[in-house]
Tab-separated table of C-alpha atoms in Angstrom:
chain	number	residue	atom	x	y	z
N	207	UNK	CA	11.006	-51.296	57.981
N	208	UNK	CA	13.149	-49.290	60.354
N	209	UNK	CA	12.485	-46.019	58.511
N	210	UNK	CA	8.728	-46.403	58.996
N	211	UNK	CA	9.095	-46.682	62.755
N	212	UNK	CA	11.514	-43.738	62.811
N	213	UNK	CA	9.187	-41.569	60.720
N	214	UNK	CA	6.297	-42.522	62.972
N	215	UNK	CA	8.221	-41.745	66.153
N	216	UNK	CA	9.609	-38.431	64.960
N	217	UNK	CA	6.305	-37.198	63.563
N	218	UNK	CA	4.644	-36.885	66.973
N	219	UNK	CA	7.467	-34.614	68.139
N	220	UNK	CA	7.110	-32.424	65.050
N	221	UNK	CA	3.568	-31.816	66.290
N	222	UNK	CA	4.294	-31.505	70.012
N	223	UNK	CA	7.398	-29.273	69.990
N	224	UNK	CA	6.043	-26.310	67.958
N	225	UNK	CA	2.543	-26.629	69.436
N	226	UNK	CA	3.845	-26.440	73.000
N	227	UNK	CA	6.371	-23.709	72.152
N	228	UNK	CA	3.965	-21.229	70.548
N	229	UNK	CA	1.377	-21.727	73.262
N	230	UNK	CA	3.954	-21.260	76.018
N	231	UNK	CA	4.905	-17.976	74.340
N	232	UNK	CA	1.235	-16.991	74.230
N	233	UNK	CA	0.738	-17.836	77.910
N	234	UNK	CA	3.892	-15.946	78.902
N	235	UNK	CA	2.979	-12.767	77.060
N	236	UNK	CA	-0.637	-12.753	78.270
N	237	UNK	CA	-0.291	-14.063	81.828
N	238	UNK	CA	3.247	-13.523	83.143
N	239	UNK	CA	3.684	-9.816	82.534
N	240	UNK	CA	6.321	-9.322	85.205
N	241	UNK	CA	8.792	-11.411	83.186
N	242	UNK	CA	8.890	-8.842	80.373
N	243	UNK	CA	11.315	-5.930	80.830
N	244	UNK	CA	9.451	-3.935	78.196
N	245	UNK	CA	5.825	-3.747	79.270
N	246	UNK	CA	4.735	-2.683	75.780
N	247	UNK	CA	5.355	-6.305	74.770
N	248	UNK	CA	2.631	-7.728	76.995
N	249	UNK	CA	-0.891	-8.613	75.862
N	250	UNK	CA	-4.239	-8.781	77.651
N	251	UNK	CA	-7.353	-10.885	77.179
N	252	UNK	CA	-6.738	-12.464	73.810
N	253	UNK	CA	-7.209	-15.937	72.393
N	254	UNK	CA	-5.721	-15.333	68.934
N	255	UNK	CA	-7.036	-18.610	67.514
N	256	UNK	CA	-10.473	-16.967	67.663
N	257	UNK	CA	-10.071	-13.186	67.954
N	258	UNK	CA	-6.788	-12.670	66.088
N	259	UNK	CA	-5.525	-10.446	68.883
N	260	UNK	CA	-1.869	-11.061	68.030
N	261	UNK	CA	0.301	-12.831	65.496
N	262	UNK	CA	2.505	-15.764	66.420
N	263	UNK	CA	5.620	-13.653	65.902
N	264	UNK	CA	4.175	-10.923	68.143
N	265	UNK	CA	4.012	-13.377	71.048
N	266	UNK	CA	7.317	-15.078	70.245
N	267	UNK	CA	9.771	-12.267	69.479
N	268	UNK	CA	10.029	-10.331	72.795
N	269	UNK	CA	12.336	-11.449	75.583
N	270	UNK	CA	11.910	-13.928	77.276
N	271	UNK	CA	9.468	-15.566	74.811
N	272	UNK	CA	12.115	-16.020	72.140
N	273	UNK	CA	14.160	-18.109	74.583
N	274	UNK	CA	11.407	-20.710	74.195
N	275	UNK	CA	10.455	-20.140	70.574
N	276	UNK	CA	13.802	-20.088	68.786
N	277	UNK	CA	15.281	-23.301	70.241
N	278	UNK	CA	11.953	-25.053	69.647
N	279	UNK	CA	11.901	-23.984	65.996
N	280	UNK	CA	15.526	-25.003	65.479
N	281	UNK	CA	14.695	-28.420	66.925
N	282	UNK	CA	11.577	-28.631	64.751
N	283	UNK	CA	13.648	-27.804	61.654
N	284	UNK	CA	16.076	-30.603	62.481
N	285	UNK	CA	13.225	-33.045	63.058
N	286	UNK	CA	11.625	-32.005	59.756
N	287	UNK	CA	14.803	-32.743	57.827
N	288	UNK	CA	15.039	-36.156	59.465
N	289	UNK	CA	11.347	-36.798	58.775
N	290	UNK	CA	11.610	-36.089	55.052
N	291	UNK	CA	14.763	-38.190	54.713
N	292	UNK	CA	13.040	-41.105	56.451
N	293	UNK	CA	10.150	-40.767	54.018
N	294	UNK	CA	12.637	-40.797	51.166
N	295	UNK	CA	13.844	-44.202	52.387
N	296	UNK	CA	10.265	-45.456	52.757
N	297	UNK	CA	9.325	-44.458	49.218
N	298	UNK	CA	12.512	-45.972	47.756
N	299	UNK	CA	11.741	-49.234	49.564
N	300	UNK	CA	8.380	-49.552	47.793
N	301	UNK	CA	9.167	-47.759	44.507
N	302	UNK	CA	12.834	-46.972	44.088
N	303	UNK	CA	12.427	-44.515	41.200
N	304	UNK	CA	9.131	-42.826	42.043
N	305	UNK	CA	8.662	-39.641	40.037
N	306	UNK	CA	7.850	-37.532	43.134
N	307	UNK	CA	10.812	-38.615	45.241
N	308	UNK	CA	13.169	-35.712	44.500
N	309	UNK	CA	10.360	-33.167	44.771
N	310	UNK	CA	9.341	-34.443	48.202
N	311	UNK	CA	12.889	-34.264	49.531
N	312	UNK	CA	13.550	-30.838	47.992
N	313	UNK	CA	10.389	-29.117	49.238
N	314	UNK	CA	10.468	-30.876	52.608
N	315	UNK	CA	14.043	-29.881	53.421
N	316	UNK	CA	13.525	-26.410	51.918
N	317	UNK	CA	10.625	-25.846	54.335
N	318	UNK	CA	12.886	-26.753	57.264
N	319	UNK	CA	15.589	-24.367	56.040
N	320	UNK	CA	13.053	-21.559	55.632
N	321	UNK	CA	11.780	-22.153	59.174
N	322	UNK	CA	15.347	-21.926	60.493
N	323	UNK	CA	16.018	-18.671	58.651
N	324	UNK	CA	12.734	-17.203	59.877
N	325	UNK	CA	13.597	-18.134	63.460
N	326	UNK	CA	17.079	-16.612	63.221
N	327	UNK	CA	15.756	-13.235	62.093
N	328	UNK	CA	12.739	-13.187	64.406
N	329	UNK	CA	13.038	-10.285	66.839
N	330	UNK	CA	15.842	-8.548	64.957
N	331	UNK	CA	14.639	-5.010	64.374
N	332	UNK	CA	15.772	-3.281	61.229
N	333	UNK	CA	13.641	-0.452	59.876
N	334	UNK	CA	13.979	-1.206	56.201
N	335	UNK	CA	11.226	-2.097	53.749
N	336	UNK	CA	13.448	-4.585	51.920
N	337	UNK	CA	14.236	-6.387	55.180
N	338	UNK	CA	10.549	-6.543	56.088
N	339	UNK	CA	9.768	-7.943	52.641
N	340	UNK	CA	12.541	-10.513	53.086
N	341	UNK	CA	10.995	-11.747	56.356
N	342	UNK	CA	7.546	-12.045	54.777
N	343	UNK	CA	8.965	-13.923	51.781
N	344	UNK	CA	10.790	-16.368	54.059
N	345	UNK	CA	7.646	-17.058	56.093
N	346	UNK	CA	5.563	-17.488	52.943
N	347	UNK	CA	8.247	-19.765	51.493
N	348	UNK	CA	8.073	-22.006	54.552
N	349	UNK	CA	4.303	-22.362	54.178
N	350	UNK	CA	4.424	-22.996	50.422
N	351	UNK	CA	7.309	-25.488	50.615
N	352	UNK	CA	5.680	-27.317	53.518
N	353	UNK	CA	2.288	-27.672	51.851
N	354	UNK	CA	3.801	-28.710	48.518
N	355	UNK	CA	5.922	-31.364	50.254
N	356	UNK	CA	2.912	-32.651	52.172
N	357	UNK	CA	0.802	-32.758	49.013
N	358	UNK	CA	3.430	-34.694	47.049
N	359	UNK	CA	3.896	-37.121	49.942
N	360	UNK	CA	0.229	-38.041	50.356
N	361	UNK	CA	-0.176	-38.278	46.577
N	362	UNK	CA	2.815	-40.621	46.437
N	363	UNK	CA	1.534	-42.881	49.207
N	364	UNK	CA	-1.884	-42.932	47.546
N	365	UNK	CA	-0.295	-43.998	44.243
N	366	UNK	CA	0.975	-47.259	45.782
N	367	UNK	CA	-1.453	-47.600	48.689
N	368	UNK	CA	-1.968	-51.295	47.931
N	369	UNK	CA	1.685	-51.938	48.735
N	370	UNK	CA	1.242	-50.084	52.026
N	371	UNK	CA	-1.903	-51.856	53.190
N	372	UNK	CA	-0.031	-53.930	55.779
N	373	UNK	CA	1.762	-50.861	57.144
N	374	UNK	CA	-0.804	-48.065	57.318
N	375	UNK	CA	-4.307	-47.244	58.430
N	376	UNK	CA	-5.922	-46.198	55.112
N	377	UNK	CA	-8.589	-44.131	56.882
N	378	UNK	CA	-5.901	-41.881	58.367
N	379	UNK	CA	-4.252	-41.543	54.945
N	380	UNK	CA	-7.597	-40.310	53.656
N	381	UNK	CA	-7.754	-37.808	56.514
N	382	UNK	CA	-4.298	-36.565	55.567
N	383	UNK	CA	-5.399	-36.096	51.962
N	384	UNK	CA	-8.477	-34.142	53.116
N	385	UNK	CA	-6.358	-32.011	55.448
N	386	UNK	CA	-3.802	-31.134	52.774
N	387	UNK	CA	-6.597	-30.350	50.309
N	388	UNK	CA	-8.178	-27.950	52.827
N	389	UNK	CA	-4.815	-26.287	53.495
N	390	UNK	CA	-4.269	-25.758	49.766
N	391	UNK	CA	-7.773	-24.344	49.246
N	392	UNK	CA	-7.458	-22.012	52.243
N	393	UNK	CA	-4.050	-20.824	51.029
N	394	UNK	CA	-5.314	-20.105	47.514
N	395	UNK	CA	-8.295	-18.157	48.862
N	396	UNK	CA	-6.555	-16.298	51.675
N	397	UNK	CA	-3.168	-15.310	50.232
N	398	UNK	CA	-4.611	-12.664	47.864
N	399	UNK	CA	-6.707	-11.224	50.708
N	400	UNK	CA	-4.014	-11.091	53.387
N	401	UNK	CA	-1.577	-9.625	50.837
N	402	UNK	CA	-3.753	-6.568	50.377
N	403	UNK	CA	-2.243	-3.310	51.677
N	404	UNK	CA	-3.852	-1.833	54.782
N	405	UNK	CA	-5.983	-3.482	57.411
N	406	UNK	CA	-9.482	-2.830	56.074
N	407	UNK	CA	-11.238	-4.827	53.373
N	408	UNK	CA	-14.880	-3.865	52.827
N	409	UNK	CA	-15.321	-3.293	56.559
N	410	UNK	CA	-13.448	-6.437	57.615
N	411	UNK	CA	-10.466	-5.830	59.870
N	412	UNK	CA	-7.800	-7.722	57.975
N	413	UNK	CA	-5.305	-7.410	60.815
N	414	UNK	CA	-7.352	-9.643	63.104
N	415	UNK	CA	-8.340	-11.963	60.264
N	416	UNK	CA	-4.691	-12.418	59.282
N	417	UNK	CA	-3.660	-13.203	62.837
N	418	UNK	CA	-6.451	-15.703	63.494
N	419	UNK	CA	-5.768	-17.365	60.147
N	420	UNK	CA	-2.069	-17.635	61.001
N	421	UNK	CA	-2.733	-19.436	64.298
N	422	UNK	CA	-5.356	-21.781	62.864
N	423	UNK	CA	-3.328	-22.524	59.749
N	424	UNK	CA	-0.346	-23.329	61.930
N	425	UNK	CA	-2.454	-25.941	63.736
N	426	UNK	CA	-3.516	-27.408	60.406
N	427	UNK	CA	0.059	-27.692	59.123
N	428	UNK	CA	1.421	-29.504	62.192
N	429	UNK	CA	-1.684	-31.725	62.476
N	430	UNK	CA	-0.369	-33.402	59.316
N	431	UNK	CA	2.421	-34.854	61.469
N	432	UNK	CA	0.061	-35.899	64.231
N	433	UNK	CA	-1.897	-37.867	61.636
N	434	UNK	CA	1.354	-39.425	60.418
N	435	UNK	CA	1.850	-40.891	63.892
N	436	UNK	CA	-1.570	-42.550	63.727
N	437	UNK	CA	-1.310	-43.548	60.053
N	438	UNK	CA	1.651	-45.899	60.375
N	439	UNK	CA	0.979	-49.123	62.218
N	440	UNK	CA	3.301	-49.761	65.121
N	441	UNK	CA	5.870	-52.392	64.334
N	442	UNK	CA	5.901	-55.121	66.984
């Protein structure tokens, strides 16, 4: 099937493009200080995956970081839309009227749209509580839509895995199911905590916890697409 090969090929770029982009922004803001006109934007001695020293948006929104981040996220959004449409074709090939088909397409494309909107407004300063709430809602919407789409997709493939046995590596499908399950559990546990007002929770500095969680969760979300690349067997 042509759509299988296209989904496989595009999935690796959905992992590579955002991964490279956010880490370039991190390297720029921590190592190339002379590039930043506003020196208050620079950071020192932080590996936010571990110490939560900065959020992703903190490294991506100042100039010139956003010159890397925004185009990369726009490209990722486009690739996501293509990815979910290819998966629509794959599912229809095996089960034309699968009950999850419309949900997968809706949540998958909605996540791409939310990512685009978030990228557009990143770096735009507007001192208004409603605007700040809007940005948080958009970012949360991207995460929720993305995880829901991923969950429906792996559940759908699992439901007719026997039909896919000549096309996929079932071990990798199992890894994808485990990954999505972990992402859901982490989201359910962490969202109430990170939504708390203030930065202190029984002596825990929520600010750093939130930031580290954001970076690590980001890796988890895009690893789904890396696993997609390895799940589908290459068509000779």
